[in-house]
Short mmCIF file of N, CA and C in Angstrom, two decimals:
data_model
loop_
_atom_site.label_atom_id
_atom_site.label_comp_id
_atom_site.label_asym_id
_atom_site.label_seq_id
_atom_site.Cartn_x
_atom_site.Cartn_y
_atom_site.Cartn_z
N UNK A 173 78.36 96.90 130.59
CA UNK A 173 79.81 96.91 130.45
C UNK A 173 80.23 96.56 129.03
N UNK A 174 79.65 95.47 128.49
CA UNK A 174 80.01 95.05 127.14
C UNK A 174 79.59 96.08 126.10
N UNK A 175 78.50 96.80 126.36
CA UNK A 175 78.06 97.84 125.43
C UNK A 175 79.10 98.95 125.36
N UNK A 176 79.64 99.34 126.52
CA UNK A 176 80.68 100.37 126.54
C UNK A 176 81.94 99.90 125.82
N UNK A 177 82.29 98.63 126.04
CA UNK A 177 83.46 98.06 125.37
C UNK A 177 83.24 98.04 123.87
N UNK A 178 82.07 97.59 123.45
CA UNK A 178 81.77 97.55 122.02
C UNK A 178 81.85 98.94 121.41
N UNK A 179 81.24 99.90 122.06
CA UNK A 179 81.25 101.28 121.57
C UNK A 179 82.68 101.81 121.45
N UNK A 180 83.49 101.56 122.47
CA UNK A 180 84.87 102.04 122.47
C UNK A 180 85.69 101.37 121.37
N UNK A 181 85.52 100.06 121.21
CA UNK A 181 86.28 99.36 120.18
C UNK A 181 85.87 99.80 118.78
N UNK A 182 84.58 99.94 118.56
CA UNK A 182 84.10 100.38 117.25
C UNK A 182 84.62 101.78 116.95
N UNK A 183 84.55 102.67 117.92
CA UNK A 183 85.05 104.04 117.72
C UNK A 183 86.55 104.03 117.41
N UNK A 184 87.30 103.23 118.14
CA UNK A 184 88.75 103.15 117.91
C UNK A 184 89.06 102.61 116.53
N UNK A 185 88.37 101.54 116.12
CA UNK A 185 88.63 100.95 114.82
C UNK A 185 88.22 101.88 113.69
N UNK A 186 87.08 102.53 113.83
CA UNK A 186 86.64 103.49 112.81
C UNK A 186 87.65 104.63 112.67
N UNK A 187 88.20 105.09 113.78
CA UNK A 187 89.20 106.14 113.74
C UNK A 187 90.45 105.68 112.99
N UNK A 188 90.86 104.45 113.23
CA UNK A 188 92.03 103.90 112.53
C UNK A 188 91.73 103.71 111.05
N UNK A 189 90.54 103.22 110.72
CA UNK A 189 90.14 103.08 109.32
C UNK A 189 90.19 104.44 108.62
N UNK A 190 89.64 105.45 109.27
CA UNK A 190 89.59 106.79 108.67
C UNK A 190 91.00 107.33 108.45
N UNK A 191 91.85 107.18 109.44
CA UNK A 191 93.23 107.67 109.32
C UNK A 191 93.94 106.95 108.18
N UNK A 192 93.81 105.63 108.14
CA UNK A 192 94.47 104.86 107.07
C UNK A 192 93.98 105.30 105.70
N UNK A 193 92.68 105.48 105.54
CA UNK A 193 92.13 105.90 104.26
C UNK A 193 92.64 107.29 103.88
N UNK A 194 92.74 108.17 104.85
CA UNK A 194 93.25 109.52 104.59
C UNK A 194 94.69 109.47 104.10
N UNK A 195 95.53 108.72 104.81
CA UNK A 195 96.94 108.63 104.42
C UNK A 195 97.10 107.90 103.09
N UNK A 196 96.27 106.91 102.81
CA UNK A 196 96.32 106.24 101.51
C UNK A 196 96.00 107.23 100.39
N UNK A 197 95.02 108.09 100.62
CA UNK A 197 94.65 109.08 99.61
C UNK A 197 95.77 110.11 99.43
N UNK A 198 96.37 110.55 100.52
CA UNK A 198 97.50 111.48 100.42
C UNK A 198 98.62 110.86 99.60
N UNK A 199 98.96 109.62 99.90
CA UNK A 199 100.03 108.93 99.18
C UNK A 199 99.66 108.74 97.71
N UNK A 200 98.41 108.42 97.45
CA UNK A 200 97.95 108.25 96.08
C UNK A 200 98.05 109.56 95.30
N UNK A 201 97.73 110.66 95.96
CA UNK A 201 97.71 111.97 95.30
C UNK A 201 99.09 112.61 95.19
N UNK A 202 99.92 112.46 96.23
CA UNK A 202 101.19 113.19 96.29
C UNK A 202 102.43 112.30 96.24
N UNK A 203 102.25 111.00 96.22
CA UNK A 203 103.39 110.09 96.17
C UNK A 203 103.79 109.61 97.56
N UNK A 204 104.79 108.77 97.58
CA UNK A 204 105.23 108.15 98.84
C UNK A 204 106.14 109.11 99.60
N UNK A 205 105.52 110.09 100.24
CA UNK A 205 106.26 111.11 100.98
C UNK A 205 106.14 110.89 102.48
N UNK A 206 107.17 111.35 103.18
CA UNK A 206 107.15 111.30 104.64
C UNK A 206 106.37 112.48 105.17
N UNK A 207 105.72 112.39 106.27
CA UNK A 207 105.68 111.27 107.20
C UNK A 207 104.59 110.25 106.88
N UNK A 208 103.85 110.49 105.80
CA UNK A 208 102.66 109.68 105.53
C UNK A 208 102.98 108.21 105.28
N UNK A 209 104.10 107.92 104.64
CA UNK A 209 104.44 106.51 104.40
C UNK A 209 104.76 105.79 105.70
N UNK A 210 105.24 106.53 106.69
CA UNK A 210 105.51 105.93 108.00
C UNK A 210 104.23 105.81 108.83
N UNK A 211 103.44 106.85 108.81
CA UNK A 211 102.23 106.88 109.63
C UNK A 211 101.23 105.81 109.19
N UNK A 212 101.12 105.60 107.88
CA UNK A 212 100.14 104.61 107.41
C UNK A 212 100.48 103.22 107.93
N UNK A 213 101.75 102.93 108.06
CA UNK A 213 102.15 101.62 108.61
C UNK A 213 101.71 101.50 110.07
N UNK A 214 101.80 102.58 110.81
CA UNK A 214 101.32 102.58 112.20
C UNK A 214 99.82 102.33 112.26
N UNK A 215 99.09 102.97 111.38
CA UNK A 215 97.63 102.78 111.35
C UNK A 215 97.28 101.32 111.07
N UNK A 216 98.01 100.71 110.15
CA UNK A 216 97.77 99.30 109.84
C UNK A 216 98.04 98.42 111.07
N UNK A 217 99.11 98.72 111.80
CA UNK A 217 99.41 97.95 113.01
C UNK A 217 98.34 98.15 114.08
N UNK A 218 97.84 99.37 114.20
CA UNK A 218 96.78 99.64 115.18
C UNK A 218 95.53 98.83 114.86
N UNK A 219 95.18 98.78 113.58
CA UNK A 219 94.01 98.00 113.15
C UNK A 219 94.22 96.53 113.50
N UNK A 220 95.39 96.01 113.18
CA UNK A 220 95.68 94.60 113.47
C UNK A 220 95.67 94.31 114.96
N UNK A 221 96.02 95.29 115.77
CA UNK A 221 95.99 95.11 117.23
C UNK A 221 94.56 95.09 117.77
N UNK A 222 93.66 95.82 117.13
CA UNK A 222 92.28 95.89 117.60
C UNK A 222 91.45 94.67 117.20
N UNK A 223 91.71 94.11 116.05
CA UNK A 223 90.86 93.02 115.53
C UNK A 223 90.75 91.82 116.47
N UNK A 224 91.81 91.38 117.13
CA UNK A 224 91.65 90.25 118.06
C UNK A 224 90.68 90.55 119.22
N UNK A 225 90.58 91.80 119.61
CA UNK A 225 89.64 92.16 120.68
C UNK A 225 88.20 92.01 120.22
N UNK A 226 87.94 92.35 118.96
CA UNK A 226 86.59 92.14 118.41
C UNK A 226 86.25 90.66 118.43
N UNK A 227 87.21 89.84 118.04
CA UNK A 227 86.97 88.39 118.02
C UNK A 227 86.80 87.83 119.44
N UNK A 228 87.66 88.28 120.34
CA UNK A 228 87.61 87.78 121.72
C UNK A 228 86.25 88.04 122.35
N UNK A 229 85.71 89.23 122.14
CA UNK A 229 84.43 89.60 122.76
C UNK A 229 83.24 89.41 121.83
N UNK A 230 83.48 88.75 120.69
CA UNK A 230 82.43 88.43 119.72
C UNK A 230 81.64 89.67 119.29
N UNK A 231 82.38 90.71 118.99
CA UNK A 231 81.79 91.96 118.51
C UNK A 231 81.97 91.99 117.00
N UNK A 232 80.90 92.26 116.26
CA UNK A 232 81.03 92.32 114.80
C UNK A 232 82.05 93.39 114.38
N UNK A 233 82.90 93.02 113.44
CA UNK A 233 83.92 93.95 112.95
C UNK A 233 83.28 94.86 111.91
N UNK A 234 83.33 96.18 112.13
CA UNK A 234 82.73 97.11 111.17
C UNK A 234 83.43 97.03 109.80
N UNK A 235 82.65 97.24 108.76
CA UNK A 235 83.19 97.30 107.41
C UNK A 235 83.94 98.62 107.25
N UNK A 236 85.08 98.56 106.61
CA UNK A 236 85.86 99.77 106.34
C UNK A 236 85.39 100.37 105.02
N UNK A 237 84.63 101.44 105.10
CA UNK A 237 84.17 102.12 103.89
C UNK A 237 84.66 103.57 103.85
N UNK A 238 85.76 103.84 104.53
CA UNK A 238 86.28 105.21 104.60
C UNK A 238 86.91 105.68 103.30
N UNK A 239 87.34 104.78 102.44
CA UNK A 239 88.01 105.19 101.20
C UNK A 239 87.15 106.14 100.37
N UNK A 240 85.85 105.93 100.38
CA UNK A 240 84.98 106.81 99.59
C UNK A 240 84.49 108.03 100.37
N UNK A 241 84.88 108.14 101.63
CA UNK A 241 84.42 109.26 102.46
C UNK A 241 85.46 110.35 102.68
N UNK A 242 86.74 109.99 102.64
CA UNK A 242 87.78 110.97 103.00
C UNK A 242 88.17 111.84 101.81
N UNK A 243 88.65 113.02 102.13
CA UNK A 243 89.19 113.94 101.13
C UNK A 243 90.50 114.50 101.66
N UNK A 244 91.30 115.04 100.76
CA UNK A 244 92.54 115.69 101.17
C UNK A 244 92.61 117.05 100.51
N UNK A 245 93.46 117.90 101.06
CA UNK A 245 93.63 119.24 100.53
C UNK A 245 94.41 119.21 99.22
N UNK A 246 94.49 120.35 98.57
CA UNK A 246 95.19 120.45 97.29
C UNK A 246 96.70 120.37 97.44
N UNK A 247 97.19 120.54 98.66
CA UNK A 247 98.64 120.54 98.89
C UNK A 247 98.94 119.97 100.26
N UNK A 248 100.12 119.40 100.42
CA UNK A 248 100.54 118.94 101.73
C UNK A 248 101.44 119.96 102.41
N UNK A 249 101.69 121.05 101.75
CA UNK A 249 102.56 122.10 102.30
C UNK A 249 101.82 122.96 103.30
#
């Protein structure tokens, strides 16, 4: 049971890390444009909501290394 929980939490947090890194890169490349400035705040809240579950169940929190992995297109249009 705990293995499934750990797997699900890690997958959820990694997904949030990836999304946040993607939106940070979009904002860095194209400026503070909507909807990205709004969405990134949601991603940050999702991450903050997940972290207490890692602590509660004593699951190691994965390192966020998505900043060097994500790419964005040449245009947001």
